[in-house]
mmCIF file of C-alpha atoms in Angstrom:
data_model
loop_
_atom_site.group_PDB
_atom_site.id
_atom_site.type_symbol
_atom_site.label_atom_id
_atom_site.label_comp_id
_atom_site.label_asym_id
_atom_site.label_seq_id
_atom_site.Cartn_x
_atom_site.Cartn_y
_atom_site.Cartn_z
ATOM 1 C CA MET J 21 56.733 21.600 1.829
ATOM 2 C CA GLN J 22 53.289 21.686 3.493
ATOM 3 C CA LYS J 23 53.308 23.013 7.032
ATOM 4 C CA ARG J 24 52.072 20.551 9.671
ATOM 5 C CA VAL J 25 48.947 21.916 11.369
ATOM 6 C CA TYR J 26 48.644 19.252 14.082
ATOM 7 C CA GLU J 27 51.309 17.695 16.298
ATOM 8 C CA LYS J 28 51.439 13.945 17.004
ATOM 9 C CA GLY J 29 52.226 14.165 20.723
ATOM 10 C CA GLU J 30 49.464 13.699 23.301
ATOM 11 C CA LEU J 31 48.069 16.789 24.973
ATOM 12 C CA ASN J 32 45.955 16.422 28.111
ATOM 13 C CA LYS J 33 44.152 19.660 28.883
ATOM 14 C CA LEU J 34 40.818 20.707 30.413
ATOM 15 C CA PHE J 35 39.412 24.238 30.267
ATOM 16 C CA VAL J 36 36.289 26.295 29.566
ATOM 17 C CA VAL J 37 35.770 28.440 26.477
ATOM 18 C CA LYS J 38 33.123 31.071 25.754
ATOM 19 C CA LYS J 39 31.442 30.264 22.460
ATOM 20 C CA PRO J 40 30.226 33.322 20.508
ATOM 21 C CA MET J 41 26.785 33.533 18.905
ATOM 22 C CA PHE J 42 25.970 32.238 15.411
ATOM 23 C CA ILE J 43 28.687 29.617 15.052
ATOM 24 C CA SER J 44 28.442 25.910 15.822
ATOM 25 C CA SER J 45 30.119 24.304 18.826
ATOM 26 C CA ASN J 46 32.119 22.043 16.488
ATOM 27 C CA PHE J 47 33.337 24.991 14.419
ATOM 28 C CA TYR J 48 34.512 26.788 17.565
ATOM 29 C CA LEU J 49 36.225 23.647 18.902
ATOM 30 C CA ASN J 50 38.233 23.380 15.661
ATOM 31 C CA LYS J 51 39.692 26.807 16.413
ATOM 32 C CA PHE J 52 41.263 25.435 19.604
ATOM 33 C CA LYS J 53 42.397 22.231 17.921
ATOM 34 C CA ARG J 54 44.392 24.368 15.508
ATOM 35 C CA ALA J 55 45.630 26.674 18.266
ATOM 36 C CA TYR J 56 46.986 23.746 20.300
ATOM 37 C CA LYS J 57 47.959 21.758 17.175
ATOM 38 C CA ASN J 58 46.136 18.680 18.391
ATOM 39 C CA LYS J 59 43.173 16.820 16.863
ATOM 40 C CA LYS J 60 42.210 14.765 19.920
ATOM 41 C CA ALA J 61 39.706 17.067 21.604
ATOM 42 C CA GLY J 62 36.033 17.175 22.440
ATOM 43 C CA PHE J 63 33.441 19.243 24.244
ATOM 44 C CA SER J 64 30.557 18.557 26.587
ATOM 45 C CA GLY J 65 27.029 19.870 26.148
ATOM 46 C CA THR J 66 26.463 21.233 22.641
ATOM 47 C CA LEU J 67 25.364 24.852 22.460
ATOM 48 C CA ASP J 68 22.952 25.827 19.673
ATOM 49 C CA PRO J 69 24.571 28.019 16.986
ATOM 50 C CA PHE J 70 22.536 31.081 18.036
ATOM 51 C CA ALA J 71 23.517 30.588 21.719
ATOM 52 C CA LYS J 72 26.692 31.745 23.447
ATOM 53 C CA GLY J 73 28.562 30.949 26.627
ATOM 54 C CA CYS J 74 30.267 28.216 28.634
ATOM 55 C CA LEU J 75 31.575 25.204 26.704
ATOM 56 C CA ILE J 76 33.810 22.636 28.452
ATOM 57 C CA VAL J 77 36.705 21.542 26.224
ATOM 58 C CA ALA J 78 39.058 18.618 26.879
ATOM 59 C CA PHE J 79 42.108 17.372 24.989
ATOM 60 C CA GLY J 80 43.646 13.918 24.950
ATOM 61 C CA GLN J 81 42.619 11.420 27.616
ATOM 62 C CA TYR J 82 40.708 14.099 29.504
ATOM 63 C CA ALA J 83 38.044 13.946 26.792
ATOM 64 C CA LYS J 84 37.153 10.491 28.165
ATOM 65 C CA LEU J 85 36.203 12.042 31.503
ATOM 66 C CA PHE J 86 33.095 13.983 30.451
ATOM 67 C CA LYS J 87 30.577 11.503 31.877
ATOM 68 C CA TYR J 88 32.362 11.590 35.246
ATOM 69 C CA LEU J 89 32.609 15.380 35.544
ATOM 70 C CA GLU J 90 30.196 17.269 37.775
ATOM 71 C CA LYS J 91 28.405 19.444 35.202
ATOM 72 C CA THR J 92 25.095 20.196 36.908
ATOM 73 C CA PRO J 93 23.196 22.280 37.602
ATOM 74 C CA LYS J 94 23.485 24.387 34.459
ATOM 75 C CA VAL J 95 22.636 28.091 34.553
ATOM 76 C CA TYR J 96 21.297 30.023 31.542
ATOM 77 C CA LYS J 97 20.240 33.581 30.819
ATOM 78 C CA ALA J 98 17.550 33.876 28.167
ATOM 79 C CA VAL J 99 15.322 36.415 26.436
ATOM 80 C CA ILE J 100 11.887 35.656 24.932
ATOM 81 C CA TRP J 101 10.730 37.806 21.996
ATOM 82 C CA LEU J 102 6.934 37.975 22.058
ATOM 83 C CA GLY J 103 5.049 37.863 18.761
ATOM 84 C CA VAL J 104 7.703 35.970 16.790
ATOM 85 C CA SER J 105 7.037 32.543 15.272
ATOM 86 C CA SER J 106 10.002 30.243 14.560
ATOM 87 C CA ASP J 107 10.360 26.598 13.521
ATOM 88 C CA SER J 108 13.516 26.264 15.621
ATOM 89 C CA PHE J 109 12.114 28.203 18.630
ATOM 90 C CA ASP J 110 14.964 30.698 18.253
ATOM 91 C CA ILE J 111 15.911 33.499 15.862
ATOM 92 C CA GLU J 112 17.593 31.247 13.275
ATOM 93 C CA ARG J 113 14.400 30.156 11.499
ATOM 94 C CA ILE J 114 11.861 32.952 11.955
ATOM 95 C CA ASN J 115 8.590 32.523 10.065
ATOM 96 C CA SER J 116 6.835 35.728 11.025
ATOM 97 C CA ILE J 117 7.059 38.745 13.313
ATOM 98 C CA GLY J 118 3.769 39.934 14.746
ATOM 99 C CA PHE J 119 2.561 41.973 17.682
ATOM 100 C CA GLU J 120 1.439 40.660 21.046
ATOM 101 C CA LYS J 121 -0.416 42.825 23.529
ATOM 102 C CA GLU J 122 1.623 44.092 26.463
ATOM 103 C CA LEU J 123 1.307 41.914 29.555
ATOM 104 C CA ASN J 124 0.976 42.774 33.219
ATOM 105 C CA ILE J 125 4.443 42.500 34.753
ATOM 106 C CA ASP J 126 3.166 40.841 37.951
ATOM 107 C CA PHE J 127 1.393 38.223 35.818
ATOM 108 C CA VAL J 128 4.649 37.516 33.948
ATOM 109 C CA LYS J 129 6.598 37.147 37.201
ATOM 110 C CA LYS J 130 4.045 34.698 38.656
ATOM 111 C CA GLU J 131 3.955 32.558 35.520
ATOM 112 C CA ILE J 132 7.756 32.360 35.432
ATOM 113 C CA GLU J 133 7.787 31.333 39.098
ATOM 114 C CA LYS J 134 5.340 28.493 38.319
ATOM 115 C CA LEU J 135 7.946 26.811 36.100
ATOM 116 C CA LYS J 136 9.969 25.519 39.076
ATOM 117 C CA GLY J 137 10.032 21.763 39.550
ATOM 118 C CA ASN J 138 9.953 18.803 37.167
ATOM 119 C CA ILE J 139 8.543 19.563 33.724
ATOM 120 C CA GLU J 140 7.672 17.127 30.963
ATOM 121 C CA TYR J 141 8.606 18.504 27.555
ATOM 122 C CA ILE J 142 9.213 17.596 23.914
ATOM 123 C CA PRO J 143 12.750 18.498 22.743
ATOM 124 C CA PRO J 144 12.950 20.869 19.750
ATOM 125 C CA LYS J 145 13.134 19.188 16.360
ATOM 126 C CA PHE J 146 16.077 21.443 15.592
ATOM 127 C CA SER J 147 18.273 19.819 18.254
ATOM 128 C CA ALA J 148 21.097 17.275 18.575
ATOM 129 C CA LYS J 149 18.735 14.584 19.875
ATOM 130 C CA ARG J 150 19.174 11.282 18.019
ATOM 131 C CA VAL J 151 16.416 9.716 15.911
ATOM 132 C CA ASN J 152 17.371 6.275 14.601
ATOM 133 C CA GLY J 153 21.029 7.250 14.853
ATOM 134 C CA GLN J 154 20.599 10.567 13.025
ATOM 135 C CA LYS J 155 20.595 14.006 14.615
ATOM 136 C CA ALA J 156 17.134 15.527 14.778
ATOM 137 C CA TYR J 157 18.199 18.848 13.247
ATOM 138 C CA GLU J 158 19.553 17.054 10.184
ATOM 139 C CA ILE J 159 16.163 15.406 9.596
ATOM 140 C CA ALA J 160 14.326 18.674 10.287
ATOM 141 C CA ARG J 161 16.436 20.556 7.723
ATOM 142 C CA GLU J 162 15.406 17.982 5.098
ATOM 143 C CA GLY J 163 11.766 18.850 5.795
ATOM 144 C CA LEU J 164 10.896 15.311 6.878
ATOM 145 C CA ASP J 165 8.203 14.596 9.452
ATOM 146 C CA PHE J 166 9.192 12.818 12.670
ATOM 147 C CA GLU J 167 8.407 12.794 16.377
ATOM 148 C CA LEU J 168 10.665 13.055 19.418
ATOM 149 C CA GLU J 169 9.896 11.328 22.702
ATOM 150 C CA SER J 170 9.023 13.427 25.729
ATOM 151 C CA SER J 171 11.607 13.971 28.453
ATOM 152 C CA ILE J 172 11.730 15.425 31.946
ATOM 153 C CA MET J 173 13.789 18.464 32.896
ATOM 154 C CA GLN J 174 14.216 19.714 36.435
ATOM 155 C CA ILE J 175 14.003 23.446 37.063
ATOM 156 C CA PHE J 176 15.961 24.009 40.273
ATOM 157 C CA ASP J 177 15.416 27.756 40.218
ATOM 158 C CA ILE J 178 14.174 30.426 37.830
ATOM 159 C CA LYS J 179 14.357 34.197 38.241
ATOM 160 C CA PHE J 180 12.588 36.988 36.399
ATOM 161 C CA ILE J 181 15.106 39.639 35.251
ATOM 162 C CA ARG J 182 13.105 42.245 33.316
ATOM 163 C CA TYR J 183 10.179 42.830 30.979
ATOM 164 C CA ASN J 184 10.662 45.463 28.290
ATOM 165 C CA HIS J 185 7.852 44.702 25.848
ATOM 166 C CA PRO J 186 8.100 42.618 23.692
ATOM 167 C CA PHE J 187 11.136 41.101 25.473
ATOM 168 C CA ILE J 188 11.050 38.999 28.659
ATOM 169 C CA SER J 189 14.389 38.166 30.296
ATOM 170 C CA PHE J 190 14.990 35.456 32.881
ATOM 171 C CA GLU J 191 17.719 33.285 34.438
ATOM 172 C CA VAL J 192 17.203 29.569 35.033
ATOM 173 C CA LYS J 193 19.082 26.763 36.810
ATOM 174 C CA VAL J 194 18.335 23.358 35.281
ATOM 175 C CA SER J 195 19.311 19.687 35.146
ATOM 176 C CA GLU J 196 21.512 18.219 32.419
ATOM 177 C CA GLY J 197 19.718 17.565 29.135
ATOM 178 C CA SER J 198 17.277 20.464 29.518
ATOM 179 C CA TYR J 199 16.216 22.607 26.550
ATOM 180 C CA ILE J 200 15.565 26.255 27.351
ATOM 181 C CA ARG J 201 13.854 26.706 23.969
ATOM 182 C CA SER J 202 11.285 24.089 25.005
ATOM 183 C CA LEU J 203 10.919 25.687 28.440
ATOM 184 C CA ALA J 204 10.220 29.034 26.772
ATOM 185 C CA GLN J 205 7.491 27.452 24.626
ATOM 186 C CA ILE J 206 5.853 25.924 27.715
ATOM 187 C CA PHE J 207 5.832 29.358 29.359
ATOM 188 C CA LEU J 208 4.374 30.936 26.211
ATOM 189 C CA ARG J 209 1.577 28.362 26.051
ATOM 190 C CA ASN J 210 0.819 28.994 29.716
ATOM 191 C CA ILE J 211 0.382 32.736 29.117
ATOM 192 C CA GLY J 212 -1.439 32.287 25.798
ATOM 193 C CA SER J 213 1.195 34.037 23.680
ATOM 194 C CA ILE J 214 3.406 33.365 20.666
ATOM 195 C CA GLY J 215 7.154 33.941 20.855
ATOM 196 C CA THR J 216 10.654 32.570 20.508
ATOM 197 C CA LEU J 217 14.043 32.852 22.172
ATOM 198 C CA SER J 218 16.038 35.807 20.878
ATOM 199 C CA TYR J 219 19.022 35.313 23.209
ATOM 200 C CA LEU J 220 20.500 32.394 25.133
ATOM 201 C CA GLU J 221 23.680 32.316 27.202
ATOM 202 C CA ARG J 222 24.998 29.409 29.248
ATOM 203 C CA VAL J 223 26.569 30.996 32.308
ATOM 204 C CA CYS J 224 27.990 27.827 33.857
ATOM 205 C CA GLU J 225 27.848 24.029 33.995
ATOM 206 C CA GLY J 226 28.133 23.025 37.644
ATOM 207 C CA LYS J 227 31.388 24.555 38.878
ATOM 208 C CA PHE J 228 32.617 25.107 35.315
ATOM 209 C CA ARG J 229 32.736 28.804 34.388
ATOM 210 C CA PHE J 230 34.658 30.701 31.754
ATOM 211 C CA GLU J 231 37.854 32.154 33.248
ATOM 212 C CA ASN J 232 39.904 33.224 30.236
ATOM 213 C CA HIS J 233 40.785 29.642 29.178
ATOM 214 C CA LYS J 234 42.281 28.849 32.592
ATOM 215 C CA GLU J 235 43.650 25.298 32.678
ATOM 216 C CA LEU J 236 41.695 23.119 35.100
ATOM 217 C CA ASN J 237 42.576 20.084 37.178
ATOM 218 C CA PRO J 238 40.018 17.338 36.352
ATOM 219 C CA MET J 239 40.395 15.871 39.836
ATOM 220 C CA ASP J 240 38.595 18.971 41.178
ATOM 221 C CA PHE J 241 35.530 18.205 39.035
ATOM 222 C CA ILE J 242 35.124 14.420 39.003
ATOM 223 C CA ASP J 243 31.952 13.454 40.816
ATOM 224 C CA LEU J 244 33.227 10.170 42.289
ATOM 225 C CA PRO J 245 34.577 9.206 45.740
ATOM 226 C CA LYS J 246 38.280 8.448 46.144
ATOM 227 C CA ASN J 247 39.382 4.957 47.145
ATOM 228 C CA ASN J 248 42.808 4.187 48.606
ATOM 229 C CA TYR J 249 44.746 1.405 46.877
ATOM 230 C CA THR J 250 47.380 -0.397 48.997
ATOM 231 C CA GLY J 251 48.654 -2.817 46.357
ATOM 232 C CA THR J 252 51.522 -2.573 43.891
ATOM 233 C CA LYS J 253 51.462 0.555 41.717
ATOM 234 C CA GLU J 254 52.761 -1.349 38.683
ATOM 235 C CA TRP J 255 49.611 -3.505 38.612
ATOM 236 C CA LEU J 256 47.578 -0.358 38.005
ATOM 237 C CA GLU J 257 50.115 1.014 35.543
ATOM 238 C CA PHE J 258 49.924 -2.066 33.315
ATOM 239 C CA GLY J 259 46.177 -2.571 33.760
ATOM 240 C CA ARG J 260 46.495 -5.890 35.563
ATOM 241 C CA ARG J 261 43.518 -7.226 37.441
ATOM 242 C CA ILE J 262 43.468 -6.038 41.046
ATOM 243 C CA SER J 263 41.631 -7.409 44.073
ATOM 244 C CA LYS J 264 39.262 -5.341 46.191
ATOM 245 C CA ASP J 265 41.196 -6.673 49.200
ATOM 246 C CA TYR J 266 43.744 -3.955 48.372
ATOM 247 C CA LEU J 267 41.109 -1.200 48.459
ATOM 248 C CA ASP J 268 40.004 0.634 51.602
ATOM 249 C CA ILE J 269 36.398 0.875 50.371
ATOM 250 C CA LYS J 270 35.086 -2.507 49.278
ATOM 251 C CA ASP J 271 31.431 -1.602 48.642
ATOM 252 C CA ASN J 272 30.004 -1.827 45.129
ATOM 253 C CA GLY J 273 30.336 1.437 43.200
ATOM 254 C CA LYS J 274 32.592 3.633 41.062
ATOM 255 C CA TYR J 275 35.749 5.163 42.536
ATOM 256 C CA ILE J 276 38.927 7.103 41.738
ATOM 257 C CA ILE J 277 42.291 5.575 42.585
ATOM 258 C CA GLU J 278 45.040 8.183 42.653
ATOM 259 C CA VAL J 279 48.771 7.434 42.489
ATOM 260 C CA ASP J 280 51.850 9.582 41.911
ATOM 261 C CA SER J 281 51.608 10.452 38.221
ATOM 262 C CA PHE J 282 48.188 9.178 37.131
ATOM 263 C CA PHE J 283 44.752 8.150 38.315
ATOM 264 C CA SER J 284 42.328 5.383 37.416
ATOM 265 C CA ILE J 285 38.564 5.093 37.568
ATOM 266 C CA ILE J 286 37.318 1.688 38.644
ATOM 267 C CA GLU J 287 34.034 -0.018 39.410
ATOM 268 C CA ILE J 288 33.518 -2.665 42.096
ATOM 269 C CA ILE J 289 30.811 -5.199 41.295
ATOM 270 C CA ASP J 290 30.656 -7.804 44.066
ATOM 271 C CA ASN J 291 34.097 -9.485 44.014
ATOM 272 C CA GLU J 292 35.228 -8.044 40.685
ATOM 273 C CA VAL J 293 37.172 -4.814 40.171
ATOM 274 C CA LYS J 294 36.723 -3.416 36.670
ATOM 275 C CA TYR J 295 38.755 -0.615 35.048
ATOM 276 C CA LEU J 296 36.543 2.094 33.534
ATOM 277 C CA LEU J 297 39.483 4.362 32.733
ATOM 278 C CA ASN J 298 43.068 3.470 33.514
ATOM 279 C CA LYS J 299 46.280 5.450 33.739
ATOM 280 C CA VAL J 300 44.876 8.897 33.065
ATOM 281 C CA PRO J 301 47.849 11.248 33.492
ATOM 282 C CA LYS J 302 47.809 13.865 36.202
ATOM 283 C CA ILE J 303 49.167 17.273 35.359
ATOM 284 C CA GLU J 304 50.451 20.099 37.472
ATOM 285 C CA VAL J 305 48.145 23.003 36.721
ATOM 286 C CA LYS J 306 49.897 26.373 36.794
ATOM 287 C CA ASN J 307 47.928 29.589 36.406
ATOM 288 C CA ASP J 308 49.951 32.690 37.156
#
């Protein structure tokens, strides 16, 4: 008789894992699906295969919460390898390894400092950006020509760590959707050098940090105000239409309504109250 790998019962769980280098985010997620014997899981913010670090994982209904979680700013540690040319702007697809002249360390520090602020950039072709419904890296691996639209990333802070030629290390705090590989290429163009990322680690996403797979309470991370509901609990439980007259805050916007065993996310639009997520179970998080 074949052993069942996955259980049928619902598991609601939120935690942070630390993805190792040189495996995909999906491959690493499957490890935890098997460990918890549950298929219904997802992650937020894909990490490139060559990158390591913080990956938020959610099981069950908690996987629906990703767009409401406070995941910014994101902090990365990175290393640029001068003299290396790569199609993917990292060490996975190196074309050539050359030699760049050693730079003045004060010059490097000043040029890194100049990267603060809003920067327009083109995402890497080897990325999960969508092009006509297809992931860009899939098209790039087929050798097809295509263009990606420019985007804006916000650099909240960036710090020089060290320069040990030909390697430049830095730490950067950025907005969601930023590509550190693209940021590195902008820096390299500014200093007139060729290079690629040889190391990338995501340290955190907002308040999310790796703490040995510690189970997290999603209510601590949802970036929405709470609204007090004074009506009948059963109306929420069965997803019946509720009136904003039974809410303390009646202004248009998105809110959390919390009751004994579950919470709901609603949106008020004029006189209508719309469920965005309903009856998401609360759990008692125990971490000894």
